[in-house]
């Protein structure tokens, strides 16, 4: 930085840093994206400085006009970012002071330490709201897909072995539930992001009589009742980033859920399962094997989960050894935070789009779901209803399964006599257990994949998401 640069931090330095140091310490290459929030914060700060008499009326007006003009230039790509001005805060302030001499008063009782904490909070607040909207869209796509294929039944799996039949919609709604908890976590974190740190100065506030409440209100840092939310300790306010960690943690959980959904989609799209067909636009071919159609969107969603976890670990590690209060290390928070926000948003958006263009192969699902072994547990329940203990019923049906295996036939092809050769409790109605439709109609506990219950859950989600 030049000695008499309009935003030089003090007269203390005979010269600025060398190019290598400047390159090493700059953040403008990535924090420029905070520009809109930086300007919003400065406008509120200027309005407050005017109210407490630090800025004259005309000074406040020219500063605000100048900041808005800079905003327009940045928006239209005309603004020249200067790397030698280190970061977004100094770039904007320098540009302002060049045009408006009163700009030199804008930084009164403000430090980049509380300014950057403010910008990050303002930025993240918006980001969370946008992400919540994207997640709701994905939930709606899952519900629509479930409704469109509401009669489709597939095997449910444990250990990736066929377990019991479930409605395809039930499987999808499991993800709607997970995503709902992700939304709750993000909203919960939002309330801790939504606290105004401005007025904390570099570390110890200011001797000037700032109106922190006014700034908080101007910037929308209020709770549901409209009460202003202010940080209560200046040292905490400039140095903690737990709100960013929380977001990255909620993002990591979200990414994990998306990754599991992606994994299911990948399996279902394989020739082995063949349950779904993803539209060509969301797949890619192989450069070598002409027949290939690869589920890259789902694979990358699964793959990107790694970096989202990594961002969380980076932030936690970044913070753990910092002595109070602000340390330059904190500049390293941004890229990790931005990357989590960008990555999970893109994954949610692309998974939505892909699922919107996915079709279900009904015959293949029906064939898989018609495996009578999926209803072996129902056969044990049948015996329980006849008065047998479940432990014994489990054993008896195990013997029936072994018998069918030896006979080389599916369970439902056994005769009543064969069933009775294992246990006399089996009656004429035993074989009706293997009627899939009937079996699905019987699973109507809350949360179970029964016909009525799944319809009820679909309707509930449809209503909740509308
Ligand atoms: N670019 C810095 C950051 O991101 C802004 C705050 C700099 N403060 C300071 N005292 N050097 O953290």
Tab-separated table of C-alpha atoms and ligand atoms in Angstrom:
chain	number	residue	atom	x	y	z
A	1	UNK	CA	0.000	0.000	0.000
A	2	UNK	CA	1.188	3.478	-0.816
A	3	UNK	CA	2.207	5.603	2.109
A	4	UNK	CA	-0.554	8.125	1.710
A	5	UNK	CA	-3.188	5.782	0.471
A	6	UNK	CA	-6.635	7.080	1.425
A	7	UNK	CA	-7.203	4.103	3.678
A	8	UNK	CA	-3.724	3.610	5.059
A	9	UNK	CA	-4.080	2.150	8.512
A	10	UNK	CA	-1.729	4.615	10.118
A	11	UNK	CA	1.220	6.796	9.556
A	12	UNK	CA	3.295	4.192	11.228
A	13	UNK	CA	4.587	2.414	8.148
A	14	UNK	CA	7.386	3.873	6.085
A	15	UNK	CA	6.469	1.548	3.256
A	16	UNK	CA	3.951	-1.059	2.267
A	17	UNK	CA	4.543	-4.802	2.103
A	18	UNK	CA	6.575	-6.381	-0.698
A	19	UNK	CA	4.730	-8.042	-3.562
A	20	UNK	CA	5.151	-11.543	-2.199
A	21	UNK	CA	3.782	-10.500	1.179
A	22	UNK	CA	0.936	-8.580	-0.463
A	23	UNK	CA	0.074	-11.627	-2.531
A	24	UNK	CA	0.221	-13.857	0.496
A	25	UNK	CA	-1.959	-11.659	2.658
A	26	UNK	CA	-4.569	-10.390	0.207
A	27	UNK	CA	-8.127	-11.631	0.390
A	28	UNK	CA	-9.701	-9.517	-2.322
A	29	UNK	CA	-9.494	-12.438	-4.736
A	30	UNK	CA	-12.175	-14.192	-2.714
A	31	UNK	CA	-13.780	-11.715	-0.327
A	32	UNK	CA	-14.882	-9.387	-3.140
A	33	UNK	CA	-18.091	-11.386	-3.138
A	34	UNK	CA	-18.978	-9.728	0.166
A	35	UNK	CA	-19.195	-6.342	-1.568
A	36	UNK	CA	-22.964	-5.891	-1.443
A	37	UNK	CA	-23.109	-6.718	2.245
A	38	UNK	CA	-20.073	-4.562	2.973
A	39	UNK	CA	-21.823	-1.600	1.380
A	40	UNK	CA	-25.104	-2.349	3.155
A	41	UNK	CA	-23.201	-2.355	6.451
A	42	UNK	CA	-21.424	0.898	5.616
A	43	UNK	CA	-24.686	2.617	4.702
A	44	UNK	CA	-26.129	1.705	8.107
A	45	UNK	CA	-22.942	2.759	9.890
A	46	UNK	CA	-22.985	6.107	8.057
A	47	UNK	CA	-26.640	6.690	8.929
A	48	UNK	CA	-25.807	6.038	12.569
A	49	UNK	CA	-22.745	8.333	12.493
A	50	UNK	CA	-25.014	11.017	11.111
A	51	UNK	CA	-27.536	10.496	13.900
A	52	UNK	CA	-24.933	10.820	16.637
A	53	UNK	CA	-23.467	13.896	15.001
A	54	UNK	CA	-20.141	12.526	13.751
A	55	UNK	CA	-21.199	13.180	10.160
A	56	UNK	CA	-22.816	16.383	9.008
A	57	UNK	CA	-25.992	16.023	6.982
A	58	UNK	CA	-24.270	16.704	3.654
A	59	UNK	CA	-21.379	14.421	4.542
A	60	UNK	CA	-23.738	11.567	5.273
A	61	UNK	CA	-25.626	12.226	2.073
A	62	UNK	CA	-22.516	12.290	-0.118
A	63	UNK	CA	-21.141	9.156	1.535
A	64	UNK	CA	-24.359	7.305	0.936
A	65	UNK	CA	-24.542	8.537	-2.652
A	66	UNK	CA	-20.922	7.542	-3.197
A	67	UNK	CA	-21.438	4.061	-1.767
A	68	UNK	CA	-24.464	3.499	-3.973
A	69	UNK	CA	-22.554	4.624	-7.045
A	70	UNK	CA	-19.785	2.164	-6.178
A	71	UNK	CA	-22.387	-0.568	-5.791
A	72	UNK	CA	-23.709	0.147	-9.272
A	73	UNK	CA	-20.207	0.036	-10.713
A	74	UNK	CA	-19.438	-3.271	-9.075
A	75	UNK	CA	-22.733	-4.690	-10.225
A	76	UNK	CA	-22.100	-3.707	-13.824
A	77	UNK	CA	-18.511	-4.920	-13.735
A	78	UNK	CA	-16.973	-1.480	-14.109
A	79	UNK	CA	-15.337	-1.327	-10.716
A	80	UNK	CA	-11.589	-1.921	-10.668
A	81	UNK	CA	-10.593	-4.134	-7.765
A	82	UNK	CA	-7.050	-3.408	-6.613
A	83	UNK	CA	-5.112	-6.269	-5.166
A	84	UNK	CA	-2.726	-3.912	-3.428
A	85	UNK	CA	-5.708	-2.706	-1.375
A	86	UNK	CA	-5.827	-6.131	0.219
A	87	UNK	CA	-9.499	-6.778	0.809
A	88	UNK	CA	-13.052	-5.838	-0.070
A	89	UNK	CA	-13.375	-3.412	2.834
A	90	UNK	CA	-10.346	-1.332	1.890
A	91	UNK	CA	-11.139	-1.413	-1.817
A	92	UNK	CA	-14.573	0.049	-1.278
A	93	UNK	CA	-13.494	2.563	1.314
A	94	UNK	CA	-10.585	3.740	-0.820
A	95	UNK	CA	-12.827	4.170	-3.846
A	96	UNK	CA	-15.282	6.118	-1.724
A	97	UNK	CA	-12.678	8.414	-0.202
A	98	UNK	CA	-11.209	9.124	-3.623
A	99	UNK	CA	-14.591	10.475	-4.732
A	100	UNK	CA	-15.966	11.808	-1.471
A	101	UNK	CA	-13.514	13.381	0.985
A	102	UNK	CA	-15.980	12.805	3.809
A	103	UNK	CA	-15.497	9.097	3.154
A	104	UNK	CA	-12.481	9.399	5.435
A	105	UNK	CA	-14.917	9.725	8.339
A	106	UNK	CA	-16.801	6.518	7.523
A	107	UNK	CA	-14.413	4.292	9.419
A	108	UNK	CA	-14.995	6.216	12.656
A	109	UNK	CA	-15.343	3.797	15.568
A	110	UNK	CA	-15.192	0.883	13.193
A	111	UNK	CA	-12.464	-1.653	12.539
A	112	UNK	CA	-12.203	-4.194	9.808
A	113	UNK	CA	-12.475	-6.665	12.640
A	114	UNK	CA	-16.083	-5.846	13.447
A	115	UNK	CA	-16.721	-4.958	9.806
A	116	UNK	CA	-15.724	-8.371	8.486
A	117	UNK	CA	-17.690	-10.112	11.238
A	118	UNK	CA	-20.688	-8.039	10.191
A	119	UNK	CA	-20.256	-8.712	6.476
A	120	UNK	CA	-19.972	-12.448	7.038
A	121	UNK	CA	-23.112	-12.488	9.162
A	122	UNK	CA	-25.068	-10.428	6.654
A	123	UNK	CA	-23.879	-12.610	3.806
A	124	UNK	CA	-24.555	-15.897	5.597
A	125	UNK	CA	-28.004	-14.767	6.693
A	126	UNK	CA	-29.009	-14.332	3.047
A	127	UNK	CA	-27.253	-17.494	1.984
A	128	UNK	CA	-29.131	-19.600	4.534
A	129	UNK	CA	-32.490	-18.245	3.382
A	130	UNK	CA	-31.677	-19.067	-0.247
A	131	UNK	CA	-30.458	-22.545	0.684
A	132	UNK	CA	-33.640	-23.215	2.662
A	133	UNK	CA	-35.657	-22.348	-0.436
A	134	UNK	CA	-33.595	-24.762	-2.527
A	135	UNK	CA	-34.025	-27.561	-0.012
A	136	UNK	CA	-37.795	-27.015	0.017
A	137	UNK	CA	-37.770	-27.343	-3.781
A	138	UNK	CA	-35.921	-30.636	-3.532
A	139	UNK	CA	-38.421	-31.844	-0.950
A	140	UNK	CA	-41.260	-30.923	-3.296
A	141	UNK	CA	-39.628	-32.832	-6.150
A	142	UNK	CA	-39.310	-35.913	-3.923
A	143	UNK	CA	-42.955	-35.654	-2.871
A	144	UNK	CA	-44.083	-35.207	-6.492
A	145	UNK	CA	-42.084	-38.223	-7.589
A	146	UNK	CA	-43.649	-40.222	-4.768
A	147	UNK	CA	-47.120	-39.080	-5.790
A	148	UNK	CA	-46.521	-39.797	-9.456
A	149	UNK	CA	-45.460	-43.358	-8.636
A	150	UNK	CA	-47.639	-43.786	-5.567
A	151	UNK	CA	-48.568	-47.389	-6.434
A	152	UNK	CA	-44.976	-48.506	-6.994
A	153	UNK	CA	-43.575	-50.929	-4.435
A	154	UNK	CA	-39.904	-51.827	-4.154
A	155	UNK	CA	-37.937	-54.031	-1.813
A	156	UNK	CA	-36.625	-52.187	1.223
A	157	UNK	CA	-33.045	-53.181	2.044
A	158	UNK	CA	-30.980	-53.731	5.134
A	159	UNK	CA	-27.320	-54.697	4.672
A	160	UNK	CA	-28.165	-54.093	0.994
A	161	UNK	CA	-30.049	-57.401	1.127
A	162	UNK	CA	-33.744	-57.508	0.326
A	163	UNK	CA	-35.664	-57.068	3.560
A	164	UNK	CA	-39.336	-56.071	3.358
A	165	UNK	CA	-41.482	-54.368	0.734
A	166	UNK	CA	-42.001	-50.619	0.916
A	167	UNK	CA	-43.702	-48.101	-1.281
A	168	UNK	CA	-41.210	-46.252	-3.459
A	169	UNK	CA	-42.798	-43.092	-2.044
A	170	UNK	CA	-41.987	-44.228	1.490
A	171	UNK	CA	-38.326	-44.523	0.558
A	172	UNK	CA	-38.357	-41.021	-0.949
A	173	UNK	CA	-40.205	-39.557	2.036
A	174	UNK	CA	-37.413	-40.799	4.286
A	175	UNK	CA	-35.218	-38.204	2.561
A	176	UNK	CA	-37.898	-35.544	2.869
A	177	UNK	CA	-37.760	-36.111	6.642
A	178	UNK	CA	-33.961	-35.878	6.711
A	179	UNK	CA	-34.019	-32.698	4.655
A	180	UNK	CA	-36.606	-31.226	7.007
A	181	UNK	CA	-34.253	-31.709	9.941
A	182	UNK	CA	-31.509	-30.075	7.872
A	183	UNK	CA	-33.797	-27.082	7.419
A	184	UNK	CA	-34.517	-26.953	11.141
A	185	UNK	CA	-30.805	-26.981	11.913
A	186	UNK	CA	-30.116	-24.233	9.393
A	187	UNK	CA	-32.951	-22.096	10.763
A	188	UNK	CA	-31.791	-22.646	14.282
A	189	UNK	CA	-28.276	-21.551	13.324
A	190	UNK	CA	-29.697	-18.558	11.497
A	191	UNK	CA	-30.851	-17.036	14.771
A	192	UNK	CA	-27.262	-17.047	16.016
A	193	UNK	CA	-25.978	-15.575	12.759
A	194	UNK	CA	-28.603	-12.875	13.112
A	195	UNK	CA	-26.741	-10.866	15.772
A	196	UNK	CA	-25.099	-7.529	15.016
A	197	UNK	CA	-21.404	-7.225	15.918
A	198	UNK	CA	-20.890	-3.676	14.636
A	199	UNK	CA	-19.755	-1.314	17.377
A	200	UNK	CA	-17.294	-3.870	18.749
A	201	UNK	CA	-14.503	-1.967	17.012
A	202	UNK	CA	-11.168	-3.717	16.789
A	203	UNK	CA	-11.613	-5.429	20.149
A	204	UNK	CA	-12.907	-2.987	22.739
A	205	UNK	CA	-15.812	-1.016	21.288
A	206	UNK	CA	-15.407	2.742	21.151
A	207	UNK	CA	-15.338	5.797	23.372
A	208	UNK	CA	-17.747	7.480	20.969
A	209	UNK	CA	-21.455	7.219	21.728
A	210	UNK	CA	-22.471	4.869	18.921
A	211	UNK	CA	-26.095	3.867	18.545
A	212	UNK	CA	-25.744	0.127	18.146
A	213	UNK	CA	-29.470	-0.452	18.362
A	214	UNK	CA	-30.096	1.800	15.390
A	215	UNK	CA	-27.512	-0.054	13.290
A	216	UNK	CA	-28.973	-3.413	14.281
A	217	UNK	CA	-32.463	-2.305	13.345
A	218	UNK	CA	-31.358	-0.782	10.056
A	219	UNK	CA	-29.675	-4.053	9.138
A	220	UNK	CA	-32.582	-6.236	10.202
A	221	UNK	CA	-30.785	-7.787	13.168
A	222	UNK	CA	-34.006	-8.269	15.104
A	223	UNK	CA	-35.734	-11.333	16.512
A	224	UNK	CA	-39.244	-12.527	15.695
A	225	UNK	CA	-40.641	-9.955	18.134
A	226	UNK	CA	-38.663	-7.165	16.491
A	227	UNK	CA	-36.198	-6.835	19.360
A	228	UNK	CA	-32.688	-5.777	18.242
A	229	UNK	CA	-30.050	-8.475	18.495
A	230	UNK	CA	-26.623	-7.157	19.509
A	231	UNK	CA	-23.479	-9.042	20.394
A	232	UNK	CA	-22.898	-8.549	24.130
A	233	UNK	CA	-19.130	-8.862	24.277
A	234	UNK	CA	-16.842	-7.019	21.893
A	235	UNK	CA	-14.023	-9.553	22.211
A	236	UNK	CA	-16.320	-12.450	21.450
A	237	UNK	CA	-17.889	-10.527	18.573
A	238	UNK	CA	-14.674	-9.887	16.635
A	239	UNK	CA	-13.039	-13.231	17.179
A	240	UNK	CA	-15.512	-16.087	17.196
A	241	UNK	CA	-16.786	-17.713	14.073
A	242	UNK	CA	-18.917	-20.365	15.690
A	243	UNK	CA	-21.869	-19.223	13.582
A	244	UNK	CA	-19.865	-20.136	10.469
A	245	UNK	CA	-18.870	-23.480	11.997
A	246	UNK	CA	-22.504	-24.224	12.764
A	247	UNK	CA	-23.441	-23.515	9.198
A	248	UNK	CA	-20.647	-25.756	7.927
A	249	UNK	CA	-21.751	-28.479	10.342
A	250	UNK	CA	-25.376	-28.240	9.209
A	251	UNK	CA	-24.028	-28.195	5.646
A	252	UNK	CA	-22.007	-31.346	6.331
A	253	UNK	CA	-25.107	-33.164	7.548
A	254	UNK	CA	-27.064	-31.941	4.568
A	255	UNK	CA	-24.296	-33.119	2.244
A	256	UNK	CA	-24.309	-36.505	3.974
A	257	UNK	CA	-28.039	-36.857	3.382
A	258	UNK	CA	-27.687	-35.821	-0.244
A	259	UNK	CA	-24.855	-38.284	-0.628
A	260	UNK	CA	-27.002	-41.132	0.641
A	261	UNK	CA	-29.788	-40.146	-1.721
A	262	UNK	CA	-27.227	-39.985	-4.528
A	263	UNK	CA	-26.007	-43.461	-3.625
A	264	UNK	CA	-29.554	-44.855	-3.823
A	265	UNK	CA	-30.071	-43.162	-7.162
A	266	UNK	CA	-26.809	-44.611	-8.465
A	267	UNK	CA	-27.790	-48.113	-7.370
A	268	UNK	CA	-31.311	-47.792	-8.737
A	269	UNK	CA	-30.013	-46.591	-12.097
A	270	UNK	CA	-27.689	-49.598	-12.470
A	271	UNK	CA	-28.649	-52.499	-14.747
A	272	UNK	CA	-28.697	-54.726	-11.657
A	273	UNK	CA	-31.516	-52.763	-10.011
A	274	UNK	CA	-32.947	-51.003	-13.048
A	275	UNK	CA	-35.560	-49.217	-10.918
A	276	UNK	CA	-35.133	-45.784	-12.488
A	277	UNK	CA	-34.074	-44.064	-15.666
A	278	UNK	CA	-32.333	-40.704	-15.328
A	279	UNK	CA	-32.829	-38.309	-18.241
A	280	UNK	CA	-29.838	-38.144	-20.605
A	281	UNK	CA	-29.169	-34.506	-19.725
A	282	UNK	CA	-28.208	-35.532	-16.188
A	283	UNK	CA	-25.884	-38.317	-17.185
A	284	UNK	CA	-22.720	-38.566	-19.262
A	285	UNK	CA	-21.318	-41.112	-21.630
A	286	UNK	CA	-17.986	-42.856	-21.581
A	287	UNK	CA	-15.220	-41.805	-23.942
A	288	UNK	CA	-14.415	-45.459	-24.508
A	289	UNK	CA	-17.503	-47.582	-23.916
A	290	UNK	CA	-20.285	-46.510	-26.270
A	291	UNK	CA	-23.079	-48.157	-24.275
A	292	UNK	CA	-22.397	-46.296	-21.026
A	293	UNK	CA	-24.709	-43.811	-19.372
A	294	UNK	CA	-23.198	-42.668	-16.127
A	295	UNK	CA	-25.053	-40.967	-13.254
A	296	UNK	CA	-22.423	-38.235	-12.855
A	297	UNK	CA	-24.662	-35.690	-11.123
A	298	UNK	CA	-25.402	-38.174	-8.366
A	299	UNK	CA	-21.790	-39.333	-8.214
A	300	UNK	CA	-20.451	-35.806	-7.902
A	301	UNK	CA	-23.006	-34.998	-5.227
A	302	UNK	CA	-21.703	-38.003	-3.323
A	303	UNK	CA	-18.105	-37.017	-4.046
A	304	UNK	CA	-18.435	-33.375	-3.067
A	305	UNK	CA	-19.529	-34.427	0.398
A	306	UNK	CA	-15.835	-34.963	1.120
A	307	UNK	CA	-14.901	-31.327	0.662
A	308	UNK	CA	-17.916	-30.173	2.683
A	309	UNK	CA	-16.736	-32.335	5.596
A	310	UNK	CA	-13.229	-30.981	5.001
A	311	UNK	CA	-14.434	-27.388	5.248
A	312	UNK	CA	-15.949	-28.093	8.649
A	313	UNK	CA	-12.714	-29.668	9.869
A	314	UNK	CA	-10.682	-26.761	8.458
A	315	UNK	CA	-12.765	-24.186	10.288
A	316	UNK	CA	-12.698	-26.027	13.580
A	317	UNK	CA	-8.932	-26.434	13.300
A	318	UNK	CA	-8.493	-22.817	12.250
A	319	UNK	CA	-10.216	-21.609	15.403
A	320	UNK	CA	-8.990	-23.985	18.042
A	321	UNK	CA	-5.720	-22.371	19.006
A	322	UNK	CA	-6.452	-18.699	18.471
A	323	UNK	CA	-5.636	-16.453	21.396
A	324	UNK	CA	-8.202	-13.741	21.958
A	325	UNK	CA	-9.173	-11.846	19.929
A	326	UNK	CA	-8.919	-11.160	16.191
A	327	UNK	CA	-6.014	-12.834	14.451
A	328	UNK	CA	-5.299	-12.713	10.769
A	329	UNK	CA	-5.792	-16.466	10.669
A	330	UNK	CA	-9.489	-15.658	10.620
A	331	UNK	CA	-9.206	-14.492	7.044
A	332	UNK	CA	-8.952	-18.201	6.187
A	333	UNK	CA	-12.558	-18.702	7.272
A	334	UNK	CA	-14.061	-17.276	4.109
A	335	UNK	CA	-13.088	-19.695	1.392
A	336	UNK	CA	-14.162	-22.654	3.508
A	337	UNK	CA	-17.484	-21.038	4.345
A	338	UNK	CA	-18.089	-19.967	0.752
A	339	UNK	CA	-17.177	-23.390	-0.523
A	340	UNK	CA	-19.623	-25.153	1.773
A	341	UNK	CA	-22.408	-22.743	0.838
A	342	UNK	CA	-21.714	-23.003	-2.896
A	343	UNK	CA	-21.250	-26.747	-2.866
A	344	UNK	CA	-24.330	-27.762	-0.911
A	345	UNK	CA	-26.468	-25.301	-2.840
A	346	UNK	CA	-25.301	-26.699	-6.154
A	347	UNK	CA	-25.816	-30.281	-4.961
A	348	UNK	CA	-29.353	-29.585	-3.740
A	349	UNK	CA	-30.203	-27.783	-6.963
A	350	UNK	CA	-28.770	-30.411	-9.308
A	351	UNK	CA	-30.209	-33.341	-7.402
A	352	UNK	CA	-33.608	-31.623	-7.648
A	353	UNK	CA	-33.288	-31.082	-11.369
A	354	UNK	CA	-32.093	-34.626	-11.942
A	355	UNK	CA	-34.926	-36.181	-9.935
A	356	UNK	CA	-37.428	-34.003	-11.743
A	357	UNK	CA	-36.219	-35.712	-14.900
A	358	UNK	CA	-36.158	-39.248	-13.620
A	359	UNK	CA	-38.603	-41.985	-14.515
A	360	UNK	CA	-39.431	-45.088	-12.601
A	361	UNK	CA	-39.348	-48.474	-14.298
A	362	UNK	CA	-42.574	-49.881	-12.882
A	363	UNK	CA	-42.274	-53.461	-14.213
A	364	UNK	CA	-38.751	-53.851	-12.815
A	365	UNK	CA	-39.872	-52.527	-9.417
A	366	UNK	CA	-42.881	-54.841	-9.405
A	367	UNK	CA	-40.745	-57.844	-10.299
A	368	UNK	CA	-38.311	-57.086	-7.484
A	369	UNK	CA	-41.057	-56.335	-4.958
A	370	UNK	CA	-42.892	-59.545	-5.842
A	371	UNK	CA	-40.142	-61.660	-4.312
A	372	UNK	CA	-42.222	-63.594	-1.718
A	373	UNK	CA	-39.244	-63.856	0.608
A	374	UNK	CA	-39.848	-60.171	1.397
A	375	UNK	CA	-42.990	-61.326	3.228
A	376	UNK	CA	-41.362	-64.009	5.365
A	377	UNK	CA	-41.762	-61.749	8.392
A	378	UNK	CA	-45.475	-61.410	7.590
A	379	UNK	CA	-45.724	-65.197	7.678
A	380	UNK	CA	-44.168	-65.184	11.142
A	381	UNK	CA	-46.678	-62.479	12.188
A	382	UNK	CA	-49.419	-64.802	10.891
A	383	UNK	CA	-48.253	-67.491	13.293
A	384	UNK	CA	-48.074	-64.962	16.124
A	385	UNK	CA	-51.698	-64.121	15.472
A	386	UNK	CA	-52.464	-67.822	15.875
A	387	UNK	CA	-50.943	-67.588	19.350
A	388	UNK	CA	-47.357	-68.700	18.711
A	389	UNK	CA	-44.466	-66.863	20.370
A	390	UNK	CA	-42.503	-64.721	17.921
A	391	UNK	CA	-39.247	-66.548	18.684
A	392	UNK	CA	-40.842	-69.857	17.735
A	393	UNK	CA	-42.623	-68.346	14.705
A	394	UNK	CA	-39.272	-66.968	13.490
A	395	UNK	CA	-37.781	-70.449	13.799
A	396	UNK	CA	-40.713	-72.108	12.026
A	397	UNK	CA	-40.651	-69.704	9.094
A	398	UNK	CA	-36.878	-70.175	8.887
A	399	UNK	CA	-37.543	-73.882	8.431
A	400	UNK	CA	-40.163	-73.073	5.769
A	401	UNK	CA	-37.605	-70.939	3.905
A	402	UNK	CA	-35.092	-73.790	4.055
A	403	UNK	CA	-37.718	-76.194	2.786
A	404	UNK	CA	-38.545	-73.925	-0.162
A	405	UNK	CA	-34.846	-73.592	-0.924
A	406	UNK	CA	-34.413	-77.373	-0.933
A	407	UNK	CA	-37.518	-77.754	-3.121
A	408	UNK	CA	-36.162	-75.102	-5.470
A	409	UNK	CA	-39.351	-73.034	-5.396
A	410	UNK	CA	-40.345	-69.614	-4.206
A	411	UNK	CA	-41.979	-69.416	-0.785
A	412	UNK	CA	-45.431	-68.721	-2.157
A	413	UNK	CA	-45.331	-71.820	-4.354
A	414	UNK	CA	-45.271	-74.132	-1.363
A	415	UNK	CA	-48.473	-76.088	-0.778
A	416	UNK	CA	-50.435	-75.975	2.450
A	417	UNK	CA	-49.340	-79.563	3.060
A	418	UNK	CA	-45.696	-78.549	2.762
A	419	UNK	CA	-46.249	-75.682	5.211
A	420	UNK	CA	-48.012	-78.016	7.617
A	421	UNK	CA	-45.163	-80.505	7.349
A	422	UNK	CA	-43.111	-77.878	9.154
A	423	UNK	CA	-45.784	-76.806	11.640
A	424	UNK	CA	-49.410	-77.761	12.115
A	425	UNK	CA	-50.363	-74.206	13.069
A	426	UNK	CA	-50.489	-73.160	9.412
A	427	UNK	CA	-54.083	-72.995	8.165
A	428	UNK	CA	-55.748	-72.489	4.777
A	429	UNK	CA	-55.356	-68.729	5.027
A	430	UNK	CA	-51.571	-68.923	5.454
A	431	UNK	CA	-50.734	-68.619	1.761
A	432	UNK	CA	-52.791	-65.444	1.460
A	433	UNK	CA	-49.951	-63.814	3.421
A	434	UNK	CA	-48.043	-63.595	0.143
A	435	UNK	CA	-50.594	-61.304	-1.441
A	436	UNK	CA	-48.439	-58.165	-1.764
A	437	UNK	CA	-51.303	-55.702	-1.991
A	438	UNK	CA	-52.945	-57.095	1.071
A	439	UNK	CA	-49.623	-57.132	2.880
A	440	UNK	CA	-49.086	-53.427	2.130
A	441	UNK	CA	-52.581	-52.571	3.332
A	442	UNK	CA	-51.741	-54.067	6.726
A	443	UNK	CA	-48.773	-51.864	7.575
A	444	UNK	CA	-50.559	-48.887	8.948
A	445	UNK	CA	-48.698	-47.912	12.067
A	446	UNK	CA	-47.625	-44.300	12.145
A	447	UNK	CA	-44.440	-44.116	10.095
A	448	UNK	CA	-44.928	-47.534	8.491
A	449	UNK	CA	-44.941	-48.074	4.714
A	450	UNK	CA	-48.625	-49.095	4.541
A	451	UNK	CA	-50.959	-48.044	1.764
A	452	UNK	CA	-53.034	-45.651	3.852
A	453	UNK	CA	-50.155	-44.393	5.926
A	454	UNK	CA	-47.963	-43.518	2.937
A	455	UNK	CA	-50.892	-41.723	1.291
A	456	UNK	CA	-51.391	-39.812	4.515
A	457	UNK	CA	-47.721	-38.872	4.731
A	458	UNK	CA	-47.628	-37.770	1.092
A	459	UNK	CA	-50.661	-35.568	1.712
A	460	UNK	CA	-49.118	-34.136	4.873
A	461	UNK	CA	-45.901	-33.214	3.074
A	462	UNK	CA	-47.758	-31.851	0.077
A	463	UNK	CA	-49.648	-29.546	2.422
A	464	UNK	CA	-46.636	-28.626	4.530
A	465	UNK	CA	-44.493	-27.747	1.521
A	466	UNK	CA	-47.104	-25.756	-0.323
B	1	LIG	N1	-9.443	-9.446	5.332
B	1	LIG	C1	-9.547	-9.549	6.738
B	1	LIG	C2	-10.262	-10.822	7.128
B	1	LIG	O1	-10.857	-11.391	6.290
B	1	LIG	C3	-10.304	-8.377	7.268
B	1	LIG	C4	-9.983	-8.012	8.676
B	1	LIG	C5	-8.599	-7.561	8.749
B	1	LIG	N2	-8.303	-7.028	10.027
B	1	LIG	C6	-7.088	-6.772	10.409
B	1	LIG	N3	-6.913	-6.283	11.583
B	1	LIG	N4	-6.060	-7.050	9.649
B	1	LIG	O2	-10.242	-11.269	8.241
